Amino acid sequence: MTAFADEPLLEVERLRVTYGGSVLALDGVDFSVPDGGAVALVGANGAGKTTALRAVTGLLRFHGGQVTTGTIRFAGRSIERADAASLVAAGIGQVLEGRRVFADLSVAENLRIGAFQNRTGRPERQIRDELGELFPMLAERADQPAGQLSGGQQQIVAIARALMAQPRLLLLDEPSLGLAPRVVAQIGEALRTVNERGCALLLVEQSTALALRVTEHAYLLETGRVRAHAPTAELLADERVRASYLGTSAVPVA
Ligand SMILES: Nc1ncnc2c1ncn2[C@@H]1O[C@H](COP(=O)(O)OP(=O)(O)O)[C@@H](O)[C@H]1O
Ligand SMILES: [Mg+2]
């Protein structure tokens, strides 16, 4: 199964998702991520961003949701009915909402768990050393329980754990939530490097800072539909988009 050269790595078309058979969370959503590209899904709370990621990772069923119609293609193959484990094996990695680390395990042990899903032949040690260069904290605090780290450091561990599997596409659900701007900048820089080394990114964000730093194209989700999409800087500079997306407008109300 070879994909056509110009085919996106991930292509979502007319995706409809319901929860409990009645709550319509996504209503005909289209978006795509080029191979090696970096794309953002932005939108207010409840817009359907997390649902879109769950559809791609096969995790909807664990939340009472299902894809009712539409297609999801990854690397030339239909995956809308695939199970979560086979999607990881196919090269889809993810960083779930809320910096999930194994708090009682050391940083090094957290990374080892990520390496169990390594689908490439690359030695674990080599990947770990590479990530240690990207995030020096990982090496410095290798033996420390992850639960003792700051929020930003835990987010780095969560991202690095996903990268230990060497995914072709990494999905991130609001990784900058609650982090200081300095930490967001650091994570942004590292994600750019990860992307430059060939890993495609699909970043879900409610805040604009990381999307602007890391992605080249962005889709605005609003109540389960794509309202607009454009190069990230262009989309996020649009005043109407900012008003709907951030829930506030910089234009004074007359
Ligand atoms: N497990 C669930 N069961 C029922 N409804 C849900 C569930 N998860 C999300 N929803 C609903 O689906 C819609 C989209 O939610 P979500 O994808 O979490 O949005 P976002 O990530 O953009 O905040 C919301 O109306 C939300 O209430
Ligand atoms: Mg969400």
GROMACS .gro file of C-alpha atoms and ligand atoms in nm:
model
  282
    1MET     CA    1   0.000   0.000   0.000
    2THR     CA    2   0.197   0.296  -0.120
    3ALA     CA    3   0.047   0.638  -0.078
    4PHE     CA    4   0.056   0.882  -0.366
    5ALA     CA    5   0.339   1.128  -0.328
    6ASP     CA    6   0.109   1.428  -0.297
    7GLU     CA    7  -0.139   1.259  -0.067
    8PRO     CA    8  -0.152   1.403   0.286
    9LEU     CA    9  -0.024   1.185   0.570
   10LEU     CA   10  -0.356   1.232   0.752
   11GLU     CA   11  -0.676   1.316   0.569
   12VAL     CA   12  -1.008   1.358   0.747
   13GLU     CA   13  -1.318   1.402   0.532
   14ARG     CA   14  -1.682   1.478   0.619
   15LEU     CA   15  -1.627   1.338   0.967
   16ARG     CA   16  -1.934   1.310   1.188
   17VAL     CA   17  -1.899   1.196   1.546
   18THR     CA   18  -2.169   1.138   1.807
   19TYR     CA   19  -2.149   1.058   2.176
   20GLY     CA   20  -2.409   0.827   2.328
   21GLY     CA   21  -2.575   0.807   1.989
   22SER     CA   22  -2.732   1.151   2.028
   23VAL     CA   23  -2.481   1.428   2.106
   24LEU     CA   24  -2.343   1.548   1.773
   25ALA     CA   25  -1.985   1.657   1.848
   26LEU     CA   26  -1.842   1.683   1.494
   27ASP     CA   27  -2.064   1.761   1.199
   28GLY     CA   28  -1.889   1.709   0.867
   29VAL     CA   29  -1.532   1.806   0.949
   30ASP     CA   30  -1.251   1.813   0.691
   31PHE     CA   31  -0.885   1.869   0.765
   32SER     CA   32  -0.552   1.725   0.661
   33VAL     CA   33  -0.189   1.710   0.770
   34PRO     CA   34   0.080   1.689   0.502
   35ASP     CA   35   0.358   1.435   0.550
   36GLY     CA   36   0.611   1.615   0.769
   37GLY     CA   37   0.375   1.912   0.812
   38ALA     CA   38   0.253   2.089   1.123
   39VAL     CA   39  -0.114   2.176   1.157
   40ALA     CA   40  -0.323   2.328   1.436
   41LEU     CA   41  -0.687   2.277   1.530
   42VAL     CA   42  -0.795   2.581   1.725
   43GLY     CA   43  -1.126   2.670   1.880
   44ALA     CA   44  -1.307   2.750   2.200
   45ASN     CA   45  -1.387   2.503   2.474
   46GLY     CA   46  -1.638   2.244   2.351
   47ALA     CA   47  -1.569   2.309   1.981
   48GLY     CA   48  -1.476   1.945   1.919
   49LYS     CA   49  -1.096   1.955   1.916
   50THR     CA   50  -1.039   1.666   2.155
   51THR     CA   51  -1.310   1.467   1.978
   52ALA     CA   52  -1.125   1.509   1.647
   53LEU     CA   53  -0.807   1.371   1.804
   54ARG     CA   54  -0.996   1.080   1.964
   55ALA     CA   55  -1.136   0.991   1.623
   56VAL     CA   56  -0.785   0.977   1.477
   57THR     CA   57  -0.641   0.768   1.762
   58GLY     CA   58  -0.929   0.519   1.785
   59LEU     CA   59  -1.007   0.626   2.142
   60LEU     CA   60  -1.363   0.749   2.083
   61ARG     CA   61  -1.517   0.419   2.186
   62PHE     CA   62  -1.365   0.457   2.533
   63HIS     CA   63  -1.559   0.780   2.573
   64GLY     CA   64  -1.894   0.657   2.445
   65GLY     CA   65  -1.838   0.815   2.105
   66GLN     CA   66  -1.842   0.685   1.750
   67VAL     CA   67  -1.768   0.791   1.395
   68THR     CA   68  -2.105   0.779   1.220
   69THR     CA   69  -1.996   0.890   0.872
   70GLY     CA   70  -1.687   1.022   0.699
   71THR     CA   71  -1.340   0.891   0.635
   72ILE     CA   72  -1.002   0.912   0.804
   73ARG     CA   73  -0.700   0.811   0.600
   74PHE     CA   74  -0.351   0.775   0.743
   75ALA     CA   75  -0.054   0.693   0.519
   76GLY     CA   76  -0.285   0.582   0.242
   77ARG     CA   77  -0.503   0.356   0.451
   78SER     CA   78  -0.856   0.396   0.594
   79ILE     CA   79  -0.839   0.398   0.972
   80GLU     CA   80  -1.180   0.513   1.093
   81ARG     CA   81  -1.256   0.162   1.222
   82ALA     CA   82  -0.903   0.073   1.339
   83ASP     CA   83  -0.828   0.003   1.705
   84ALA     CA   84  -0.601   0.222   1.915
   85ALA     CA   85  -0.314  -0.028   1.942
   86SER     CA   86  -0.284  -0.078   1.566
   87LEU     CA   87  -0.284   0.297   1.513
   88VAL     CA   88   0.010   0.336   1.751
   89ALA     CA   89   0.185   0.057   1.561
   90ALA     CA   90   0.111   0.242   1.235
   91GLY     CA   91   0.296   0.548   1.368
   92ILE     CA   92   0.038   0.771   1.534
   93GLY     CA   93   0.158   0.902   1.869
   94GLN     CA   94  -0.024   1.125   2.109
   95VAL     CA   95   0.012   1.348   2.409
   96LEU     CA   96  -0.320   1.350   2.591
   97GLU     CA   97  -0.471   1.653   2.761
   98GLY     CA   98  -0.339   1.727   3.108
   99ARG     CA   99   0.030   1.620   3.114
  100ARG     CA  100  -0.016   1.254   3.196
  101VAL     CA  101   0.298   1.108   3.344
  102PHE     CA  102   0.344   0.806   3.566
  103ALA     CA  103   0.400   1.013   3.880
  104ASP     CA  104   0.566   0.743   4.092
  105LEU     CA  105   0.802   0.634   3.816
  106SER     CA  106   1.126   0.812   3.739
  107VAL     CA  107   1.172   1.021   3.427
  108ALA     CA  108   1.386   0.743   3.276
  109GLU     CA  109   1.116   0.483   3.351
  110ASN     CA  110   0.851   0.701   3.191
  111LEU     CA  111   1.063   0.712   2.875
  112ARG     CA  112   1.114   0.334   2.884
  113ILE     CA  113   0.737   0.286   2.878
  114GLY     CA  114   0.716   0.503   2.567
  115ALA     CA  115   0.989   0.295   2.405
  116PHE     CA  116   0.776  -0.023   2.429
  117GLN     CA  117   0.576   0.120   2.141
  118ASN     CA  118   0.880   0.196   1.928
  119ARG     CA  119   0.787   0.059   1.588
  120THR     CA  120   1.118   0.144   1.423
  121GLY     CA  121   1.440  -0.052   1.450
  122ARG     CA  122   1.622   0.237   1.614
  123PRO     CA  123   1.781   0.146   1.947
  124GLU     CA  124   1.609   0.291   2.252
  125ARG     CA  125   1.933   0.439   2.380
  126GLN     CA  126   1.991   0.635   2.062
  127ILE     CA  127   1.641   0.784   2.073
  128ARG     CA  128   1.677   0.867   2.442
  129ASP     CA  129   2.011   1.043   2.385
  130GLU     CA  130   1.861   1.244   2.101
  131LEU     CA  131   1.568   1.350   2.319
  132GLY     CA  132   1.810   1.432   2.600
  133GLU     CA  133   1.979   1.683   2.370
  134LEU     CA  134   1.645   1.833   2.279
  135PHE     CA  135   1.530   1.850   2.641
  136PRO     CA  136   1.838   1.853   2.873
  137MET     CA  137   1.604   1.826   3.171
  138LEU     CA  138   1.534   1.462   3.080
  139ALA     CA  139   1.894   1.364   3.139
  140GLU     CA  140   1.945   1.589   3.440
  141ARG     CA  141   1.642   1.449   3.620
  142ALA     CA  142   1.643   1.096   3.483
  143ASP     CA  143   1.620   0.936   3.829
  144GLN     CA  144   1.367   1.173   3.980
  145PRO     CA  145   0.999   1.066   4.018
  146ALA     CA  146   0.802   1.244   3.745
  147GLY     CA  147   0.540   1.349   4.000
  148GLN     CA  148   0.796   1.575   4.169
  149LEU     CA  149   0.859   1.783   3.856
  150SER     CA  150   0.707   2.119   3.769
  151GLY     CA  151   0.409   2.131   3.531
  152GLY     CA  152   0.629   2.231   3.240
  153GLN     CA  153   0.878   1.954   3.309
  154GLN     CA  154   0.598   1.699   3.331
  155GLN     CA  155   0.469   1.815   2.996
  156ILE     CA  156   0.817   1.764   2.850
  157VAL     CA  157   0.825   1.411   2.993
  158ALA     CA  158   0.481   1.340   2.841
  159ILE     CA  159   0.597   1.468   2.500
  160ALA     CA  160   0.926   1.279   2.518
  161ARG     CA  161   0.749   0.958   2.618
  162ALA     CA  162   0.534   0.982   2.304
  163LEU     CA  163   0.844   1.055   2.093
  164MET     CA  164   1.023   0.746   2.226
  165ALA     CA  165   0.786   0.548   2.000
  166GLN     CA  166   0.921   0.745   1.699
  167PRO     CA  167   0.578   0.833   1.558
  168ARG     CA  168   0.526   0.962   1.203
  169LEU     CA  169   0.247   1.184   1.332
  170LEU     CA  170   0.229   1.326   1.681
  171LEU     CA  171  -0.104   1.456   1.815
  172LEU     CA  172  -0.094   1.698   2.106
  173ASP     CA  173  -0.401   1.806   2.303
  174GLU     CA  174  -0.353   2.150   2.458
  175PRO     CA  175   0.007   2.095   2.567
  176SER     CA  176   0.056   2.459   2.669
  177LEU     CA  177  -0.242   2.474   2.905
  178GLY     CA  178  -0.146   2.633   3.235
  179LEU     CA  179   0.222   2.673   3.150
  180ALA     CA  180   0.428   2.991   3.184
  181PRO     CA  181   0.512   3.171   2.856
  182ARG     CA  182   0.882   3.088   2.896
  183VAL     CA  183   0.803   2.716   2.918
  184VAL     CA  184   0.563   2.739   2.624
  185ALA     CA  185   0.841   2.899   2.419
  186GLN     CA  186   1.081   2.619   2.512
  187ILE     CA  187   0.830   2.348   2.423
  188GLY     CA  188   0.753   2.531   2.100
  189GLU     CA  189   1.118   2.536   2.000
  190ALA     CA  190   1.156   2.165   2.072
  191LEU     CA  191   0.842   2.078   1.876
  192ARG     CA  192   0.976   2.273   1.579
  193THR     CA  193   1.292   2.067   1.590
  194VAL     CA  194   1.090   1.744   1.614
  195ASN     CA  195   0.891   1.859   1.312
  196GLU     CA  196   1.204   1.958   1.117
  197ARG     CA  197   1.336   1.608   1.176
  198GLY     CA  198   1.034   1.470   0.993
  199CYS     CA  199   0.761   1.402   1.248
  200ALA     CA  200   0.430   1.555   1.141
  201LEU     CA  201   0.235   1.741   1.411
  202LEU     CA  202  -0.134   1.793   1.477
  203LEU     CA  203  -0.163   2.041   1.759
  204VAL     CA  204  -0.487   2.121   1.939
  205GLU     CA  205  -0.479   2.452   2.124
  206GLN     CA  206  -0.709   2.701   2.284
  207SER     CA  207  -0.428   2.952   2.319
  208THR     CA  208  -0.259   3.104   2.016
  209ALA     CA  209   0.105   3.122   2.128
  210LEU     CA  210   0.211   2.765   2.058
  211ALA     CA  211   0.007   2.727   1.739
  212LEU     CA  212   0.179   3.038   1.599
  213ARG     CA  213   0.524   2.913   1.691
  214VAL     CA  214   0.490   2.560   1.565
  215THR     CA  215   0.232   2.521   1.289
  216GLU     CA  216   0.206   2.647   0.933
  217HIS     CA  217  -0.164   2.588   0.877
  218ALA     CA  218  -0.459   2.611   1.114
  219TYR     CA  219  -0.826   2.513   1.118
  220LEU     CA  220  -1.080   2.695   1.330
  221LEU     CA  221  -1.338   2.462   1.481
  222GLU     CA  222  -1.664   2.602   1.605
  223THR     CA  223  -1.939   2.381   1.750
  224GLY     CA  224  -1.833   2.077   1.556
  225ARG     CA  225  -1.764   2.241   1.222
  226VAL     CA  226  -1.461   2.391   1.049
  227ARG     CA  227  -1.541   2.761   1.031
  228ALA     CA  228  -1.222   2.867   0.850
  229HIS     CA  229  -0.876   2.747   0.766
  230ALA     CA  230  -0.567   2.932   0.646
  231PRO     CA  231  -0.196   2.971   0.713
  232THR     CA  232  -0.176   2.992   1.094
  233ALA     CA  233  -0.052   3.351   1.120
  234GLU     CA  234  -0.320   3.468   0.878
  235LEU     CA  235  -0.604   3.282   1.050
  236LEU     CA  236  -0.507   3.394   1.398
  237ALA     CA  237  -0.462   3.756   1.290
  238ASP     CA  238  -0.821   3.774   1.166
  239GLU     CA  239  -1.021   3.980   1.411
  240ARG     CA  240  -1.344   3.784   1.364
  241VAL     CA  241  -1.153   3.463   1.420
  242ARG     CA  242  -0.993   3.603   1.733
  243ALA     CA  243  -1.330   3.714   1.864
  244SER     CA  244  -1.488   3.374   1.814
  245TYR     CA  245  -1.182   3.175   1.908
  246LEU     CA  246  -1.072   3.358   2.218
  247GLY     CA  247  -1.420   3.461   2.316
  248THR     CA  248  -1.301   3.821   2.336
  249SER     CA  249  -1.257   4.088   2.077
  250ALA     CA  250  -0.983   4.347   2.071
  251VAL     CA  251  -1.227   4.582   1.896
  252PRO     CA  252  -1.414   4.796   2.149
  253VAL     CA  253  -1.787   4.737   2.140
  254ALA     CA  254  -1.953   5.062   2.034
  255LIG     N1  255  -1.748   1.164   2.656
  255LIG     C1  256  -1.839   1.250   2.612
  255LIG     N2  257  -1.972   1.223   2.621
  255LIG     C2  258  -2.065   1.310   2.576
  255LIG     N3  259  -2.036   1.427   2.517
  255LIG     C3  260  -1.906   1.460   2.507
  255LIG     C4  261  -1.801   1.375   2.552
  255LIG     N4  262  -1.682   1.432   2.527
  255LIG     C5  263  -1.710   1.550   2.467
  255LIG     N5  264  -1.845   1.567   2.453
  255LIG     C6  265  -1.914   1.682   2.391
  255LIG     O1  266  -1.866   1.695   2.258
  255LIG     C7  267  -1.846   1.833   2.225
  255LIG     C8  268  -1.700   1.856   2.185
  255LIG     O2  269  -1.619   1.834   2.300
  255LIG     P1  270  -1.461   1.831   2.294
  255LIG     O3  271  -1.420   1.751   2.176
  255LIG     O4  272  -1.413   1.787   2.427
  255LIG     O5  273  -1.427   1.984   2.266
  255LIG     P2  274  -1.290   2.065   2.289
  255LIG     O6  275  -1.179   1.968   2.303
  255LIG     O7  276  -1.279   2.154   2.169
  255LIG     O8  277  -1.309   2.145   2.414
  255LIG     C9  278  -1.889   1.913   2.347
  255LIG     O9  279  -2.024   1.951   2.328
  255LIG    C10  280  -1.879   1.813   2.460
  255LIG    O10  281  -1.968   1.841   2.562
  256MG      MG  282  -1.040   1.942   2.455
   0.00000   0.00000   0.00000
